[in-house]
Tab-separated table of C-alpha atoms in Angstrom:
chain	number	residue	atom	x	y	z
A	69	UNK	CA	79.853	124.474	36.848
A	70	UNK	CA	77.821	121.537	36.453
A	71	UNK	CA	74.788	121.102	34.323
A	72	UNK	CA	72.088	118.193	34.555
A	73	UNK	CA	68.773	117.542	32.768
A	74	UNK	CA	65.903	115.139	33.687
A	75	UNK	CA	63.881	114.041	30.713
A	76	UNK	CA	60.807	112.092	32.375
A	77	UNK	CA	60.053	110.066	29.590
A	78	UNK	CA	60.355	105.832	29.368
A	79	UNK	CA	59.040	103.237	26.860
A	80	UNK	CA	57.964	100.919	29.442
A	81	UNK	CA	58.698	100.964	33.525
A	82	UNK	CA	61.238	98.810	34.323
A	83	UNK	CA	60.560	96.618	37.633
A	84	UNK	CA	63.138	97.789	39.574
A	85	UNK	CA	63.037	101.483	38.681
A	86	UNK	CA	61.641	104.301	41.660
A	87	UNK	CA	63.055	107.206	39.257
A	88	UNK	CA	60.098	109.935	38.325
A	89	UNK	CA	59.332	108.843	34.683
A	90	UNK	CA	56.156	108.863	32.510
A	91	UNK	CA	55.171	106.532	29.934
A	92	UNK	CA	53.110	108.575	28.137
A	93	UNK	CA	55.398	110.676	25.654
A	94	UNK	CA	52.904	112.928	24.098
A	95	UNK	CA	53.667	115.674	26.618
A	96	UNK	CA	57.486	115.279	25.305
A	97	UNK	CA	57.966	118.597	23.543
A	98	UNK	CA	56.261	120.445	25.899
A	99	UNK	CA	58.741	118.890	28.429
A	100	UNK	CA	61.130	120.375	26.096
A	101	UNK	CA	59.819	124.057	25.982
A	102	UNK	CA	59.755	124.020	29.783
A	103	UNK	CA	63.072	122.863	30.272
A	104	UNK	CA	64.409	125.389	27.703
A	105	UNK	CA	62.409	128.108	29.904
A	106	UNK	CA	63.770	126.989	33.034
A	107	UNK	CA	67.257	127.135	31.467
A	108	UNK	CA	66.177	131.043	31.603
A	109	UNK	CA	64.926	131.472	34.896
A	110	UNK	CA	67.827	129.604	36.343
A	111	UNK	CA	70.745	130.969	34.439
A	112	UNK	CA	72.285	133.061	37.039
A	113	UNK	CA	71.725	130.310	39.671
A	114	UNK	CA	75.614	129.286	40.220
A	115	UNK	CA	77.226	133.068	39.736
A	116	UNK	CA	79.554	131.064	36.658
A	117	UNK	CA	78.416	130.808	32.988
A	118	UNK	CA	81.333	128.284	32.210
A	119	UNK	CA	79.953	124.199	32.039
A	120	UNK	CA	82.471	121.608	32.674
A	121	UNK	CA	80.063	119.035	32.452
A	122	UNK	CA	76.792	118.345	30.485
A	123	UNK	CA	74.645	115.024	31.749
A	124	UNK	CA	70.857	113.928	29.802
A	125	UNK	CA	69.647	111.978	32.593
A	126	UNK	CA	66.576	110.432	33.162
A	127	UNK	CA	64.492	108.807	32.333
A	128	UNK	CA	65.260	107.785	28.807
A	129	UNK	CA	66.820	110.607	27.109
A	130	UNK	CA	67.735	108.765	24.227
A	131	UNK	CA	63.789	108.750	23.520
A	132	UNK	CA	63.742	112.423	22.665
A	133	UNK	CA	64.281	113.982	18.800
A	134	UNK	CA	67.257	115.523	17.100
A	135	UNK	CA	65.123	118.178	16.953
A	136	UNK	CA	64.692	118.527	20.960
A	137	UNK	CA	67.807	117.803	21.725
A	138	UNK	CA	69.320	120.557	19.714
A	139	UNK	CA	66.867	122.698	20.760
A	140	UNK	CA	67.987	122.105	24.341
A	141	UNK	CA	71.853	122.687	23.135
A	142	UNK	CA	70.444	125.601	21.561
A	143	UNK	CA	68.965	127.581	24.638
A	144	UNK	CA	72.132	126.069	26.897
A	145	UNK	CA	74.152	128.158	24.391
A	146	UNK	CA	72.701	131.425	24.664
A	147	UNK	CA	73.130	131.062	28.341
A	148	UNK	CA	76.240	129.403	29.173
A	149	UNK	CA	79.627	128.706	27.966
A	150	UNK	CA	80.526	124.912	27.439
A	151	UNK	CA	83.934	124.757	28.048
A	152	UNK	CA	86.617	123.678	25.022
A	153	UNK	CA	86.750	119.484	27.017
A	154	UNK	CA	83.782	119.905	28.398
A	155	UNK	CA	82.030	116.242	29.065
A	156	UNK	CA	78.941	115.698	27.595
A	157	UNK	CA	77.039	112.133	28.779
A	158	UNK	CA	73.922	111.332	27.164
A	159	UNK	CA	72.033	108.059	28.777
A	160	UNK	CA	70.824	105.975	26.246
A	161	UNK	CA	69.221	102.838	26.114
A	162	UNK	CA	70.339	100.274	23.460
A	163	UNK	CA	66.775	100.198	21.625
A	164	UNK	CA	67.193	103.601	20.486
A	165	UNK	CA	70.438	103.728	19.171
A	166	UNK	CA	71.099	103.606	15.130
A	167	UNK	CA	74.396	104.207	13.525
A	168	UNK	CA	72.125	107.077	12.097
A	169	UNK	CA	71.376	108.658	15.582
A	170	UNK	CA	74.866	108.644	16.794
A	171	UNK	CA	76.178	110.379	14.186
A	172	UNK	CA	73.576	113.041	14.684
A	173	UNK	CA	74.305	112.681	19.005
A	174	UNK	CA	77.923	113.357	18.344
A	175	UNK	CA	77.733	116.162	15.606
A	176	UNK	CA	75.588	118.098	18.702
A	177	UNK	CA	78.612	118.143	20.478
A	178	UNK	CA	78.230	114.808	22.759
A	179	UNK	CA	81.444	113.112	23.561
A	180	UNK	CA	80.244	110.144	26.033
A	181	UNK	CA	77.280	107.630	26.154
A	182	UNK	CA	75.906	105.978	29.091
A	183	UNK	CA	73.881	102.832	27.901
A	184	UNK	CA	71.676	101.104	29.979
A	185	UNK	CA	72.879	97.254	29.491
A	186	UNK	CA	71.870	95.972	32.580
A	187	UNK	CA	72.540	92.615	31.481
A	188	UNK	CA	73.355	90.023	28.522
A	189	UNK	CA	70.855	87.910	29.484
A	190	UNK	CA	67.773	87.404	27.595
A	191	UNK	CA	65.697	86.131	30.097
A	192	UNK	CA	67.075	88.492	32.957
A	193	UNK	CA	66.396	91.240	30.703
A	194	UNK	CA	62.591	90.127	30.939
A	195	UNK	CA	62.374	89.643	34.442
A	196	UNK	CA	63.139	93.468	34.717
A	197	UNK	CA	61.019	94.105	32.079
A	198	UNK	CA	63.558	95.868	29.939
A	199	UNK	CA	62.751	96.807	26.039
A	200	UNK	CA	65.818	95.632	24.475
A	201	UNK	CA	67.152	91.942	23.486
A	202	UNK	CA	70.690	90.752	23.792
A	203	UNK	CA	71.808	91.603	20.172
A	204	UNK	CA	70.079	95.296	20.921
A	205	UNK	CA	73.068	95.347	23.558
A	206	UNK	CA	75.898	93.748	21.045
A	207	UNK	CA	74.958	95.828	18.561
A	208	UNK	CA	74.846	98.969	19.711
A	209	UNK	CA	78.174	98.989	22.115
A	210	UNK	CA	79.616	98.038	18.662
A	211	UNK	CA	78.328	100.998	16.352
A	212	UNK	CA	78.649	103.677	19.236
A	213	UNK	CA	82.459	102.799	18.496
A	214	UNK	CA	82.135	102.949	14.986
A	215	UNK	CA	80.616	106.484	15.376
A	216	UNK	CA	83.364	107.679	17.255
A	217	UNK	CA	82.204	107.693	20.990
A	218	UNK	CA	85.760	106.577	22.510
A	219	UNK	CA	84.050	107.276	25.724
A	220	UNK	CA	81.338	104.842	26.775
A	221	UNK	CA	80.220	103.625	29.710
A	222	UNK	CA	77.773	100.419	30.210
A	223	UNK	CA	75.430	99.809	32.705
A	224	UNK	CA	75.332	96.166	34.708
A	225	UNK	CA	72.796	94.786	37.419
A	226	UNK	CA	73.692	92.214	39.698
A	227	UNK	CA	72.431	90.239	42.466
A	228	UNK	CA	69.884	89.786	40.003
A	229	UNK	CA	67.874	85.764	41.380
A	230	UNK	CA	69.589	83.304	39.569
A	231	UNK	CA	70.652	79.179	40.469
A	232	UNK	CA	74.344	80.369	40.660
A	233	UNK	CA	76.747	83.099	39.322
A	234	UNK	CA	77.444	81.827	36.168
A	235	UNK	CA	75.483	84.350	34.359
A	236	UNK	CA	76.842	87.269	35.702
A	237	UNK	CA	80.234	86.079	34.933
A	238	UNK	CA	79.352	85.942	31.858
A	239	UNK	CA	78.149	89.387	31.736
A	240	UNK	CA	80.766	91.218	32.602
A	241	UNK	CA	83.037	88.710	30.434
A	242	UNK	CA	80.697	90.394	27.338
A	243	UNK	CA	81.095	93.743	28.669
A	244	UNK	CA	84.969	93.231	28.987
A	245	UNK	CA	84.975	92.090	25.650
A	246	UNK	CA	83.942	95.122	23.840
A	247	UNK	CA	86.866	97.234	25.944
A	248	UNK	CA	84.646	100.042	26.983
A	249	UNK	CA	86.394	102.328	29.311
A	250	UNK	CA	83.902	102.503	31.897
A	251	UNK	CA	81.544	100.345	33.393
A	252	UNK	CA	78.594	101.261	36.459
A	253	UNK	CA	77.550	98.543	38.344
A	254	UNK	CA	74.761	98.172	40.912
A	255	UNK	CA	73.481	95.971	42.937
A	256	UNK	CA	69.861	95.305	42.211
A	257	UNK	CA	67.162	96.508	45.175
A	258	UNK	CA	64.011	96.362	45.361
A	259	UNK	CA	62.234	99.990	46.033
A	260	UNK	CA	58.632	100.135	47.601
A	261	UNK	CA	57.255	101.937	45.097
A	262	UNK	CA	58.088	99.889	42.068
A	263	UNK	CA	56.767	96.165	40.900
A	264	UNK	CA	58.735	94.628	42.420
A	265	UNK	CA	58.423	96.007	45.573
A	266	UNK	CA	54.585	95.211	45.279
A	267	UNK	CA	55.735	91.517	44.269
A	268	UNK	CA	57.787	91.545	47.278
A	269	UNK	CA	54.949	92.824	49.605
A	270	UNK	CA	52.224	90.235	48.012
A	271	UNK	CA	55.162	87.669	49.093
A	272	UNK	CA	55.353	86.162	45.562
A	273	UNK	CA	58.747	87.373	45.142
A	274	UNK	CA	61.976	86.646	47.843
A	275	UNK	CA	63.989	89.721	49.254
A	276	UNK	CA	67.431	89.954	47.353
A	277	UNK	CA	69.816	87.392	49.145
A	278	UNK	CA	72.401	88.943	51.365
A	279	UNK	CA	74.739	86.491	50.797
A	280	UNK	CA	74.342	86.059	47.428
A	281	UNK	CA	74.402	89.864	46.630
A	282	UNK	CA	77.960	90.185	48.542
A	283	UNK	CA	79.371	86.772	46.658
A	284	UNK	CA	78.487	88.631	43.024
A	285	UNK	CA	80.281	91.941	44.194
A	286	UNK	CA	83.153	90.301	45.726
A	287	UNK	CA	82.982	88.464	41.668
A	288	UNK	CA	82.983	92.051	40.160
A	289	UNK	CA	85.914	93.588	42.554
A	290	UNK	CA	87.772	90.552	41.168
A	291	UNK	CA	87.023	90.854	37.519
A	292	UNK	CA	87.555	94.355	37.522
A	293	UNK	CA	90.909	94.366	38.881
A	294	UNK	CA	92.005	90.667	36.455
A	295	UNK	CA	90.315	93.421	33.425
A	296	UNK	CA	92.720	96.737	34.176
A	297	UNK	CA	89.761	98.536	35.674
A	298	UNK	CA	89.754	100.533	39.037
A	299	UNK	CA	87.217	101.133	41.029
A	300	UNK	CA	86.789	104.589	41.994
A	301	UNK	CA	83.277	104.559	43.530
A	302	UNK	CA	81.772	102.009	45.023
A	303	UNK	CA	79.398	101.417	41.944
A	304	UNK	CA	81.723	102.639	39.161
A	305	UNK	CA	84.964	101.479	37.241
A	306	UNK	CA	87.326	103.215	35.286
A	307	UNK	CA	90.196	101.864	33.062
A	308	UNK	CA	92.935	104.723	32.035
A	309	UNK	CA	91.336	106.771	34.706
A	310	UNK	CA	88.087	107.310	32.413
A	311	UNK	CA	86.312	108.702	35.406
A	312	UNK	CA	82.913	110.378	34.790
A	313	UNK	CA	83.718	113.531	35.296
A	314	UNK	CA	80.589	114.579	36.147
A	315	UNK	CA	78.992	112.265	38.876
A	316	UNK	CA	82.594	112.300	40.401
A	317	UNK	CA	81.537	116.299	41.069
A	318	UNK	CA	78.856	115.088	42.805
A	319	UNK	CA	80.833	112.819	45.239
A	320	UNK	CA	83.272	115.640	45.509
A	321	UNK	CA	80.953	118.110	46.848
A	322	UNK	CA	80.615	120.223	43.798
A	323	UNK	CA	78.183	122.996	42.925
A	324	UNK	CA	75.559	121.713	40.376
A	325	UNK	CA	72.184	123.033	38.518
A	326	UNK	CA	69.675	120.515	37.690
A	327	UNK	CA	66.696	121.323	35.237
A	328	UNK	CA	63.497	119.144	34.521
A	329	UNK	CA	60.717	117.373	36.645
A	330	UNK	CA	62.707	115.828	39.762
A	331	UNK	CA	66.166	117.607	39.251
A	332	UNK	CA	68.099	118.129	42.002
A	333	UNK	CA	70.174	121.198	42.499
A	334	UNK	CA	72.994	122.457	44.848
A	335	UNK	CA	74.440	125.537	45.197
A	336	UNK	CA	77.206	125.155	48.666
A	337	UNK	CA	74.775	125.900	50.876
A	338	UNK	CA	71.266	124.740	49.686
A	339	UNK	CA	69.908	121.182	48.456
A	340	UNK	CA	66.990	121.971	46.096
A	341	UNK	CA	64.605	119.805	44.199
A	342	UNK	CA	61.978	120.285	41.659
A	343	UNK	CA	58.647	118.773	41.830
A	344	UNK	CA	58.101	115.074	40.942
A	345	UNK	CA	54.990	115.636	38.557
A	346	UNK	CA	55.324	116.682	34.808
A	347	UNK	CA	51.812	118.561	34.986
A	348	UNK	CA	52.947	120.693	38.297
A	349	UNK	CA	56.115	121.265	36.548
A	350	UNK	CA	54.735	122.944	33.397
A	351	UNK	CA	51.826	124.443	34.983
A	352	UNK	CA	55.066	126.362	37.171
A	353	UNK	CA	57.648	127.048	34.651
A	354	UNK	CA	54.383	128.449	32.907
A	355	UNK	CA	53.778	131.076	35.164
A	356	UNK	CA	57.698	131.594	35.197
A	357	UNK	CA	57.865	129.695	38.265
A	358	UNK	CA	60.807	127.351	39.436
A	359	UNK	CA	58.654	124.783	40.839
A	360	UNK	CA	61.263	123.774	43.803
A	361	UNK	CA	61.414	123.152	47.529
A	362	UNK	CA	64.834	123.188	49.296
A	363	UNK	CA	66.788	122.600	52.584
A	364	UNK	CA	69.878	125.148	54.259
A	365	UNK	CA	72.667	122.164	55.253
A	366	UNK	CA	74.226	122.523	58.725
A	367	UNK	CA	77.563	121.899	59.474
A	368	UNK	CA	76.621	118.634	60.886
A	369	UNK	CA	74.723	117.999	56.973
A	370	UNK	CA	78.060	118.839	55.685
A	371	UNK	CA	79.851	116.524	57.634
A	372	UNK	CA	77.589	113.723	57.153
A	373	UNK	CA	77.502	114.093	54.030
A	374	UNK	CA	80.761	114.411	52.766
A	375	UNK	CA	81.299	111.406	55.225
A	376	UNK	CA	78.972	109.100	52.986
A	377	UNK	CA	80.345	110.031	49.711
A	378	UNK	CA	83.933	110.808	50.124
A	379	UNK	CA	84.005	106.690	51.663
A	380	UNK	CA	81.926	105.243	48.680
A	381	UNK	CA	84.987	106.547	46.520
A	382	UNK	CA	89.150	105.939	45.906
A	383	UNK	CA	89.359	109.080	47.666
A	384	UNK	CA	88.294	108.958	51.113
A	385	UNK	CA	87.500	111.220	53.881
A	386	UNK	CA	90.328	113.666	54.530
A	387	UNK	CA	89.873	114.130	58.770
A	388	UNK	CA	91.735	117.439	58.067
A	389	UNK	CA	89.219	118.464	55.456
A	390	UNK	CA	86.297	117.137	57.722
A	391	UNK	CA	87.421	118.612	60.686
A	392	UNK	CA	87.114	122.304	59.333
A	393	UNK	CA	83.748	121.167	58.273
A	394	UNK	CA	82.730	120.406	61.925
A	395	UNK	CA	85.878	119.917	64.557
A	396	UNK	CA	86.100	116.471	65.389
A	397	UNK	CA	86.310	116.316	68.885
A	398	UNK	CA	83.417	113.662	69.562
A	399	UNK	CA	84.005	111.241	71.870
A	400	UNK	CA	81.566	108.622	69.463
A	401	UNK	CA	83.988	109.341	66.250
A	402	UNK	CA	86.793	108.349	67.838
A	403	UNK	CA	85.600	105.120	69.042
A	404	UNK	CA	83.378	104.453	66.056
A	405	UNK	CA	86.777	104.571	64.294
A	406	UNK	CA	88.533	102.485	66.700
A	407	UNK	CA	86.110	100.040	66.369
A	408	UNK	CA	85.772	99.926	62.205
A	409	UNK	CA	90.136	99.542	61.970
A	410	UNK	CA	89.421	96.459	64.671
A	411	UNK	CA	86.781	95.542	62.548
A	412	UNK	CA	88.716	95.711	59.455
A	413	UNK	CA	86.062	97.734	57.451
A	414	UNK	CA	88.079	100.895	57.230
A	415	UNK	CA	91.648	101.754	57.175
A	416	UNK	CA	93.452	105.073	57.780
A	417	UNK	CA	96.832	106.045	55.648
A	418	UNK	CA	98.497	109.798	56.283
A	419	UNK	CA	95.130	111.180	57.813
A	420	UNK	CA	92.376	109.866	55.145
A	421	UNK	CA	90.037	107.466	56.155
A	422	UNK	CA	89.316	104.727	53.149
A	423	UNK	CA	86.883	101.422	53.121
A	424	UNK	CA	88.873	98.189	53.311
A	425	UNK	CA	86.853	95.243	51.012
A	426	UNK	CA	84.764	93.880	53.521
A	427	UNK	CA	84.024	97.554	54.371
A	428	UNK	CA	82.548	98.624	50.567
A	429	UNK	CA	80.206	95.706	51.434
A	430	UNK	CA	78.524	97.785	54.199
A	431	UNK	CA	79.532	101.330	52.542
A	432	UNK	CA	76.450	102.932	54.245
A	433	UNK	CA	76.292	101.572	56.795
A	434	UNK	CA	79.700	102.315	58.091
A	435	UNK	CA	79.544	106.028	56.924
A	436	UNK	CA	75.786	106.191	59.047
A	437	UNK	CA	77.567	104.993	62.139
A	438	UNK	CA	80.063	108.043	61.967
A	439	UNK	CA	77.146	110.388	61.681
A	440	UNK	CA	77.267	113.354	63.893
């Protein structure tokens, strides 16, 4: 079983960010009650008590106490059993971490770190509006090492506007250099909902370049692969097979229970989601309420869906596997595959469908176009 938690809480909003998140961090340890109630109401949601994976998502929650978060470990006790290896991924951003606080992360029992990097550039690093310098970042990858955390993985943006690519060659070259063994990278969009999407629709900022966008990843496939690192997932890269354990359940298709404002949940059958509002969500957990909505997946949601994540990762759609999900005798697959091998976006080895390079370029696009 899988266990995530949403803490809603930010310094500032980055520019780019459409995640639910507050600024205002008074409400914190109320937060931090309800989620510790929830824990209770949803205990027997999965059938198992046994967690193979713990992930602090958010949010920022690297903003919350010792205090909290052992309170949180506290109530996930009573309830569960965290397995002997069981990963544990806290996301932290490098502001917040002291030699001081890592010590007192990893003597709660977390064994990875996911810090929000982004990038080494100082003036990047202000056009997304993030709280943290340069030697925040240097500092911090460097004493999470010193405190033990063998297990890190950094977070990098690119496509980010810039005269060439210089600077985000020089990014990952600073991320290589510190010989984490995992490293996410995502292309940076530009959500509705967010400033820059207002910038965008007030025209005083240009829509992320195409071009430029697919030049930078074809950069990062390349320094990845010179730097021992594979990529398992479109987005994420793993030396020594360091694979996050837990967002590769998601991609797998795994049963998963997520608590806080905005947590997603998914038991086989059912997608479920809690309400994106920290008031709603207390006001319900309250009144010993789950304050959810949910939808039943078809067969055809099945398909589709294991369609767009099994081909964002190393290990592709199995037909055989998809074809119990929903028997493939469509007319449109077929030639929709025909078409992708001519195209040279997909490739099939032994009866598992896999993106070529040019093909992890237009990951969803190609997986929308085998839709049933």
């Amino acid at each position: 079983m899988h266990l995530y938690l949403h803490i809603p809480f930010c310094k500032q909003a980055c520019h780019y960010c459409d995640f639910h998140f507050s600024t205002n961090t008074s409400r914190s340890q109320e937060i931090v009650n309800a989620i510790c109630k929830e824990i209770e109401l949803q205990k027997d949601f999965l059938g198992t008590k046994n967690l193979e994976t713990i992930y602090f998502g958010g949010g920022t929650p690297s903003l919350l106490s010792i205090s909290q978060i052992e309170q949180i470990f506290s109530k996930i006790a009573q309830h569960f059993t965290i397995q002997p290896r069981a990963e544990i991924t806290f996301e932290c951003n490098p502001d917040d971490i002291t030699i001081q606080r890592l010590t007192e992360w990893r003597n709660l029992g977390i064994n990875r770190l996911s810090i929000g990097v982004q990038s080494f550039d100082e003036n990047h690093l202000k056009f997304l509006n993030r709280a943290h310098s340069t030697s925040h970042s240097m500092q911090c990858i460097s004493d999470a090492q010193k405190a033990g955390f063998d297990n890190l993985s950094i977070d990098l943006i690119y496509a980010i506007p810039s005269v060439s690519n210089e600077i985000w060659k020089l990014d990952l070259k600073k991320a290589f250099s510190f010989d984490v063994n995992h490293i996410s990278s995502y292309c940076l969009t530009i959500e509705e909902k967010t400033v820059f999407g207002h910038r965008l629709k007030e025209k005083v900022m240009k829509p992320i370049d195409d071009d430029f966008a697919s030049n930078q990843f074809d950069i990062l496939l390349e320094e990845m692969s010179k730097n021992s690192f594979e990529q398992y997932e479109i987005s994420n890269f793993a030396k020594n097979t360091a694979y996050a354990v837990h967002n590769t359940s998601y991609w797998q298709g795994d049963q998963y229970l997520g608590l806080g404002p905005s947590a997603h949940s998914f038991d086989g059958n059912k997608r479920f989601w809690n309400v994106s509002n920290n008031t709603k969500y207390l006001k319900a957990i309250a009144v010993n309420t789950v304050p959810n909505e949910f939808e039943t997946l078809s067969q055809k949601d099945k398909a589709n869906e294991y369609l767009m994540t099994g081909l964002r990762t190393k290990w592709g759609v199995d037909l055989g596997k998809l074809n119990k999900i929903l028997p493939l005798s469509s007319k449109d697959f077929r030639e929709t595959l025909m078409r992708f091998r001519k195209e040279e976006l997909i490739r099939e080895e032994k009866g598992i469908l896999r993106l070529t390079k040019a093909g992890k370029l237009k990951a969803d696009y190609v997986a929308s176009e085998f839709f049933f």
